[in-house]
Short mmCIF file of C-alpha atoms in Angstrom, two decimals:
data_model
loop_
_atom_site.label_atom_id
_atom_site.label_comp_id
_atom_site.label_asym_id
_atom_site.label_seq_id
_atom_site.Cartn_x
_atom_site.Cartn_y
_atom_site.Cartn_z
CA UNK A 51 -8.69 -46.88 -15.31
CA UNK A 52 -7.43 -44.20 -17.70
CA UNK A 53 -9.52 -41.33 -16.20
CA UNK A 54 -8.02 -41.99 -12.75
CA UNK A 55 -4.48 -41.68 -14.13
CA UNK A 56 -5.33 -38.41 -15.89
CA UNK A 57 -6.95 -37.11 -12.72
CA UNK A 58 -3.89 -38.09 -10.64
CA UNK A 59 -1.65 -36.22 -13.07
CA UNK A 60 -3.93 -33.18 -13.29
CA UNK A 61 -4.43 -32.62 -9.53
CA UNK A 62 -0.88 -31.38 -8.76
CA UNK A 63 -1.05 -28.87 -11.63
CA UNK A 64 -4.41 -27.59 -10.43
CA UNK A 65 -3.06 -27.26 -6.89
CA UNK A 66 -0.12 -25.17 -8.11
CA UNK A 67 -2.39 -22.95 -10.22
CA UNK A 68 -4.80 -22.45 -7.31
CA UNK A 69 -1.95 -21.63 -4.90
CA UNK A 70 -0.63 -19.03 -7.35
CA UNK A 71 -4.08 -17.49 -7.74
CA UNK A 72 -4.61 -17.39 -3.97
CA UNK A 73 -1.23 -15.68 -3.47
CA UNK A 74 -2.33 -12.91 -5.84
CA UNK A 75 -5.51 -12.50 -3.78
CA UNK A 76 -3.70 -12.12 -0.44
CA UNK A 77 -4.16 -8.76 1.30
CA UNK A 78 -1.51 -6.28 0.25
CA UNK A 79 0.11 -4.46 3.19
CA UNK A 80 3.82 -3.54 3.18
CA UNK A 81 5.96 -4.17 6.27
CA UNK A 82 7.46 -1.34 8.31
CA UNK A 83 10.97 -2.57 7.40
CA UNK A 84 10.17 -2.59 3.66
CA UNK A 85 8.77 0.94 3.77
CA UNK A 86 11.71 2.23 5.83
CA UNK A 87 14.11 0.76 3.25
CA UNK A 88 12.22 2.55 0.47
CA UNK A 89 12.34 5.85 2.40
CA UNK A 90 16.09 5.46 2.97
CA UNK A 91 16.89 4.67 -0.67
CA UNK A 92 14.38 6.59 -2.81
CA UNK A 93 15.24 9.57 -4.97
CA UNK A 94 11.64 10.85 -4.72
CA UNK A 95 11.04 14.36 -3.36
CA UNK A 96 9.60 13.61 0.12
CA UNK A 97 7.36 15.84 2.25
CA UNK A 98 6.63 14.62 5.79
CA UNK A 99 3.27 14.99 7.56
CA UNK A 100 2.28 13.80 11.02
CA UNK A 101 4.50 12.08 13.56
CA UNK A 102 8.29 12.14 13.01
CA UNK A 103 10.08 9.04 11.71
CA UNK A 104 13.22 8.27 13.74
CA UNK A 105 16.24 7.95 11.45
CA UNK A 106 14.45 9.58 8.50
CA UNK A 107 13.16 13.05 9.48
CA UNK A 108 14.03 12.88 13.20
CA UNK A 109 17.06 11.73 15.24
CA UNK A 110 17.61 7.97 15.03
CA UNK A 111 17.33 7.48 18.81
CA UNK A 112 13.94 9.21 19.10
CA UNK A 113 11.19 6.95 20.44
CA UNK A 114 8.02 7.02 18.32
CA UNK A 115 4.94 8.40 20.08
CA UNK A 116 2.73 5.57 18.87
CA UNK A 117 4.03 2.07 18.28
CA UNK A 118 1.09 1.10 16.05
CA UNK A 119 0.77 4.24 13.90
CA UNK A 120 0.13 3.65 10.21
CA UNK A 121 2.61 5.07 7.72
CA UNK A 122 1.41 5.89 4.22
CA UNK A 123 3.40 7.22 1.26
CA UNK A 124 1.49 8.72 -1.65
CA UNK A 125 3.14 9.95 -4.82
CA UNK A 126 2.29 11.82 -8.00
CA UNK A 127 4.29 9.90 -10.62
CA UNK A 128 4.11 6.36 -11.91
CA UNK A 129 7.14 5.48 -14.01
CA UNK A 130 6.71 1.96 -15.35
CA UNK A 131 6.22 -0.19 -12.27
CA UNK A 132 7.81 2.33 -9.89
CA UNK A 133 6.31 5.15 -7.86
CA UNK A 134 8.03 8.49 -7.27
CA UNK A 135 8.09 12.17 -8.14
CA UNK A 136 6.65 14.35 -5.39
CA UNK A 137 5.68 12.08 -2.49
CA UNK A 138 4.08 12.80 0.88
CA UNK A 139 4.76 10.59 3.90
CA UNK A 140 2.15 10.54 6.68
CA UNK A 141 2.63 8.79 10.01
CA UNK A 142 -0.30 8.65 12.42
CA UNK A 143 -3.85 7.41 12.82
CA UNK A 144 -7.43 8.14 11.79
CA UNK A 145 -7.31 11.07 9.42
CA UNK A 146 -8.63 12.01 6.00
CA UNK A 147 -5.66 13.25 3.96
CA UNK A 148 -6.36 15.44 0.97
CA UNK A 149 -4.16 13.94 -1.71
CA UNK A 150 -4.88 15.47 -5.13
CA UNK A 151 -2.91 14.13 -8.09
CA UNK A 152 -2.02 10.89 -6.27
CA UNK A 153 -1.19 8.09 -8.70
CA UNK A 154 0.30 5.49 -6.36
CA UNK A 155 0.56 4.75 -2.66
CA UNK A 156 2.00 2.35 -0.12
CA UNK A 157 1.08 1.80 3.54
CA UNK A 158 2.01 -0.20 6.63
CA UNK A 159 -1.65 -0.62 7.62
CA UNK A 160 -5.07 -0.42 6.08
CA UNK A 161 -5.87 2.79 4.24
CA UNK A 162 -8.70 3.66 1.91
CA UNK A 163 -8.07 5.73 -1.22
CA UNK A 164 -10.96 7.73 -2.60
CA UNK A 165 -12.00 9.77 -5.62
CA UNK A 166 -13.32 12.34 -6.34
CA UNK A 167 -14.92 13.85 -3.20
CA UNK A 168 -12.62 13.59 -0.20
CA UNK A 169 -12.95 10.53 2.02
CA UNK A 170 -16.39 9.59 0.77
CA UNK A 171 -17.32 6.95 -1.75
CA UNK A 172 -16.23 5.71 -4.16
CA UNK A 173 -13.25 4.33 -2.23
CA UNK A 174 -10.99 1.29 -2.44
CA UNK A 175 -8.96 -0.60 0.15
CA UNK A 176 -5.17 -0.58 -0.22
CA UNK A 177 -5.02 -4.16 1.05
CA UNK A 178 -6.96 -5.26 -2.03
CA UNK A 179 -4.85 -3.37 -4.56
CA UNK A 180 -5.85 -4.06 -8.15
CA UNK A 181 -2.53 -3.10 -9.78
CA UNK A 182 0.50 -3.87 -7.65
CA UNK A 183 3.75 -2.03 -8.28
CA UNK A 184 7.35 -2.39 -7.09
CA UNK A 185 8.26 -1.80 -3.43
CA UNK A 186 4.75 -2.42 -2.10
CA UNK A 187 3.08 0.41 -4.01
CA UNK A 188 -0.38 0.26 -5.52
CA UNK A 189 -1.41 2.14 -8.66
CA UNK A 190 -4.24 4.48 -7.60
CA UNK A 191 -4.97 6.88 -10.49
CA UNK A 192 -7.59 9.53 -9.78
CA UNK A 193 -7.08 9.42 -6.02
CA UNK A 194 -7.88 12.72 -4.31
CA UNK A 195 -8.04 11.64 -0.67
CA UNK A 196 -6.74 8.88 1.60
CA UNK A 197 -8.38 7.77 4.82
CA UNK A 198 -5.94 6.33 7.35
CA UNK A 199 -7.59 4.14 9.97
CA UNK A 200 -10.34 1.63 10.45
CA UNK A 201 -13.43 3.69 9.56
CA UNK A 202 -13.78 2.28 6.05
CA UNK A 203 -12.25 -1.14 6.70
CA UNK A 204 -15.61 -2.79 6.02
CA UNK A 205 -15.72 -1.70 2.34
#
């Protein structure tokens, strides 16, 4: 009878531990609202590439050209658990961005970050970030290129 009691006590603790582990394994994609908030409040030096962002680098009333475009921010400096310094902001689809000296990035859709030879292997998926940082950023030391789009989504 004793083993059943121990098992009954142990099961809830195992369930909590497993739920915590599974949460850490969830795909890592930041929401559009979270990224917009970061853009509005950051002190990073931003350079914009691609489609304009209404309310950030274009008039607030401007209608975006593509409703489903991916937005990616990639920066040169990791300071503790924060990302900043010189950052580039790309909005658009299916492109290989040369991104030398990138140490961290964040995105509203799947992107692949690669080193050392452009958008060819070895690459990693942002959604499976190994070292998560504040504000939806992922630590990506050694990144030299970022592929935006679905081409490498099967990695």
